[in-house]
Each structure stands twice: as structure tokens, then as C-alpha cells.
């Protein structure tokens, strides 16, 4: 009897009627998941700018990206993840690099792009002229982990502050 039940379950799974919960997600689903996590972290009133910690009460620009990817179950390894090392780690885990000089207009940026000014700052493009970033402030108690539509267009912001950067896009 047990063999018959096992056989029936196997046939049903092979026919595609039941999809295992760990089925591979598409690229679009992964991007939607990690951008949603970035916005969630940014909208959490308890999260402040600062050195990252395991409790996620404070994040800096690179840990915002790390925790967004991690919470969305997008692999990014267990090595030190900061603005300086991020590029190598992202490339190792399914992202490709694009030189910033190839970005000429807003439509060249895609939702989920991670823009790294190596050794300086990181932002995540959310699509529709919006981005998520964590940045320092000299003003105490000012929320600096934000997901917003900036006053200037994202391409002007990009050209002004990220001319020598690299864009990482999920393959």
C-alpha cells in the first residue's frame, strides 16, 4: 500500500500538478522581492542610518542592499559585504556589471539595478524614477534610510553623483 501511495505522489509531482515550495523563481520575481524588501526596510521607522548589525536596527548603504537581498532569499554569500567588495560578490551570485558610462537616459536603468560608487556609496534603483539608499546625516534623529522619488530625475542624480560607478543587474 505504501508503495502505491509513493508511486501516485511521484506521478503527480512529475506531471507538474504539484509544484514544490522551493521551485526556482524567475529573475523578475527575485527583483520584485528584493526591491520590495528594500522599500520595507526604508519604511520601517525603527531603522536608522549607522553601522549594520544583526538586529537590523541600523543600516548603511551596503547593508541595505545586503539585507534586502538576504530577506528576499537572493543568494549573496556569507562573506564581508561592503561597498568595496560588493561588486565581486554580486558578480559571483548572478549579477552582471555595466559601466556607468553606458547609462545615458532613465530607461537605461532597470528596476533592481544596484549602483555602486566603489568605496563611496550604493543605491538601489526601484524603477519609475525612485531609488532606495541609506546615507549619513549630521542631524540627530533624522531618518536617512529612504526610498523616494527625488526632486531631481534619477538620471540627473546618477550623472551628478555616479559618473564613475558600476551598475549591477541580475542576469
C-alpha positions as semicolon CSV with decimal commas, in nm:
position;residue;x (nm);y (nm);z (nm)
1;X;0,000;0,000;0,000
2;X;0,282;0,243;0,090
3;X;0,449;0,179;-0,246
4;X;0,128;0,267;-0,429
5;X;0,093;0,596;-0,240
6;X;0,457;0,686;-0,306
7;X;0,409;0,600;-0,675
8;X;0,096;0,817;-0,700
9;X;0,269;1,113;-0,534
10;X;0,569;1,074;-0,764
11;X;0,348;1,066;-1,075
12;X;0,156;1,375;-0,961
13;X;0,477;1,568;-0,892
14;X;0,632;1,469;-1,224
15;X;0,319;1,571;-1,411
16;X;0,353;1,923;-1,272
17;X;0,028;1,929;-1,076
18;X;0,211;1,997;-0,752
19;X;0,497;2,244;-0,756
20;X;0,749;2,204;-0,476
21;X;0,779;2,510;-0,250
22;X;1,148;2,551;-0,330
23;X;1,085;2,585;-0,703
24;X;1,318;2,825;-0,884
25;X;1,191;3,180;-0,901
26;X;1,219;3,382;-1,217
27;X;1,451;3,679;-1,248
28;X;1,152;3,915;-1,236
29;X;1,022;3,754;-0,916
30;X;1,363;3,787;-0,750
31;X;1,392;4,154;-0,847
32;X;1,040;4,226;-0,723
33;X;1,120;4,050;-0,395
34;X;1,444;4,233;-0,315
35;X;1,321;4,577;-0,421
36;X;1,011;4,523;-0,205
37;X;1,237;4,431;0,088
38;X;1,444;4,748;0,035
39;X;1,130;4,962;0,049
40;X;1,013;4,770;0,357
41;X;1,343;4,837;0,537
42;X;1,331;5,204;0,434
43;X;0,973;5,243;0,559
44;X;1,047;5,080;0,894
45;X;1,053;5,372;1,139
46;X;1,281;5,180;1,377
47;X;1,564;5,152;1,124
48;X;1,824;5,429;1,133
49;X;2,142;5,501;0,944
50;X;2,455;5,355;1,101
51;X;2,686;5,058;1,101
52;X;2,487;4,748;1,022
53;X;2,409;4,497;1,290
54;X;2,245;4,159;1,306
55;X;1,933;4,310;1,463
56;X;1,891;4,538;1,158
57;X;1,805;4,844;1,369
58;X;2,064;5,040;1,175
59;X;2,188;5,004;0,819
60;X;2,438;5,175;0,597
61;X;2,414;5,184;0,217
62;X;2,574;4,844;0,154
63;X;2,390;4,664;0,435
64;X;2,059;4,798;0,299
65;X;2,136;4,611;-0,023
66;X;2,264;4,303;0,164
67;X;1,962;4,271;0,395
68;X;1,723;4,336;0,103
69;X;1,879;4,052;-0,097
70;X;1,902;3,823;0,204
71;X;1,539;3,878;0,316
72;X;1,426;3,810;-0,043
73;X;1,629;3,483;-0,046
74;X;1,860;3,603;-0,324
75;X;2,199;3,448;-0,258
76;X;2,480;3,689;-0,183
77;X;2,713;3,466;0,017
78;X;2,834;3,497;0,373
79;X;3,150;3,697;0,311
80;X;3,210;4,058;0,415
81;X;2,967;4,266;0,213
82;X;3,054;4,634;0,185
83;X;3,072;4,893;-0,089
84;X;3,432;4,796;-0,171
85;X;3,369;4,419;-0,201
86;X;3,010;4,424;-0,322
87;X;3,085;4,413;-0,694
88;X;3,282;4,088;-0,683
89;X;3,022;3,923;-0,459
90;X;2,728;4,031;-0,676
91;X;2,902;3,907;-0,992
92;X;2,970;3,573;-0,823
93;X;2,599;3,541;-0,741
94;X;2,433;3,607;-1,075
95;X;2,467;3,980;-1,138
96;X;2,644;4,134;-1,435
97;X;2,827;4,465;-1,434
98;X;2,752;4,758;-1,663
99;X;2,979;5,061;-1,683
100;X;2,806;5,380;-1,577
101;X;2,918;5,548;-1,898
102;X;2,670;5,324;-2,086
103;X;2,378;5,471;-1,889
104;X;2,259;5,771;-2,092
105;X;1,888;5,802;-2,004
106;X;1,646;5,687;-1,735
107;X;1,523;5,396;-1,944
108;X;1,877;5,250;-1,939
109;X;1,832;5,185;-1,565
110;X;1,614;4,885;-1,479
111;X;1,423;4,804;-1,162
112;X;1,654;4,625;-0,921
113;X;1,978;4,774;-1,054
114;X;2,234;4,818;-0,779
115;X;2,454;5,121;-0,842
116;X;2,790;5,112;-0,667
117;X;3,033;5,400;-0,646
118;X;3,316;5,177;-0,525
119;X;3,444;5,276;-0,187
120;X;3,189;5,553;-0,153
121;X;2,814;5,485;-0,178
122;X;2,549;5,241;-0,303
123;X;2,189;5,290;-0,411
124;X;1,921;5,055;-0,545
125;X;1,704;5,168;-0,836
126;X;1,337;5,085;-0,773
127;X;1,200;5,184;-1,113
128;X;0,977;5,479;-1,205
129;X;1,243;5,738;-1,111
130;X;1,265;5,609;-0,750
131;X;1,562;5,475;-0,558
132;X;1,646;5,341;-0,212
133;X;1,951;5,448;-0,020
134;X;2,092;5,484;0,329
135;X;2,305;5,791;0,379
136;X;2,468;5,965;0,671
137;X;2,341;6,282;0,825
138;X;2,488;6,522;1,076
139;X;2,138;6,596;1,202
140;X;2,048;6,379;1,503
141;X;1,736;6,163;1,485
142;X;1,681;6,245;1,117
143;X;1,566;5,944;0,917
144;X;1,823;5,881;0,647
145;X;1,720;5,538;0,523
146;X;1,486;5,632;0,245
147;X;1,304;5,503;-0,058
148;X;1,188;5,803;-0,251
149;X;1,129;5,982;-0,571
150;X;1,389;6,252;-0,567
151;X;1,343;6,617;-0,652
152;X;1,575;6,571;-0,946
153;X;1,532;6,297;-1,203
154;X;1,720;5,977;-1,129
155;X;1,933;6,022;-1,441
156;X;2,046;6,371;-1,329
157;X;2,117;6,233;-0,982
158;X;2,301;5,941;-1,140
159;X;2,513;6,161;-1,368
160;X;2,593;6,405;-1,088
161;X;2,700;6,154;-0,823
162;X;2,764;5,823;-1,002
163;X;2,954;5,902;-1,322
164;X;3,240;5,666;-1,229
165;X;3,020;5,395;-1,083
166;X;2,923;5,045;-1,185
167;X;2,568;4,921;-1,225
168;X;2,498;4,560;-1,124
169;X;2,197;4,394;-1,284
170;X;2,062;4,047;-1,208
171;X;2,115;3,818;-1,511
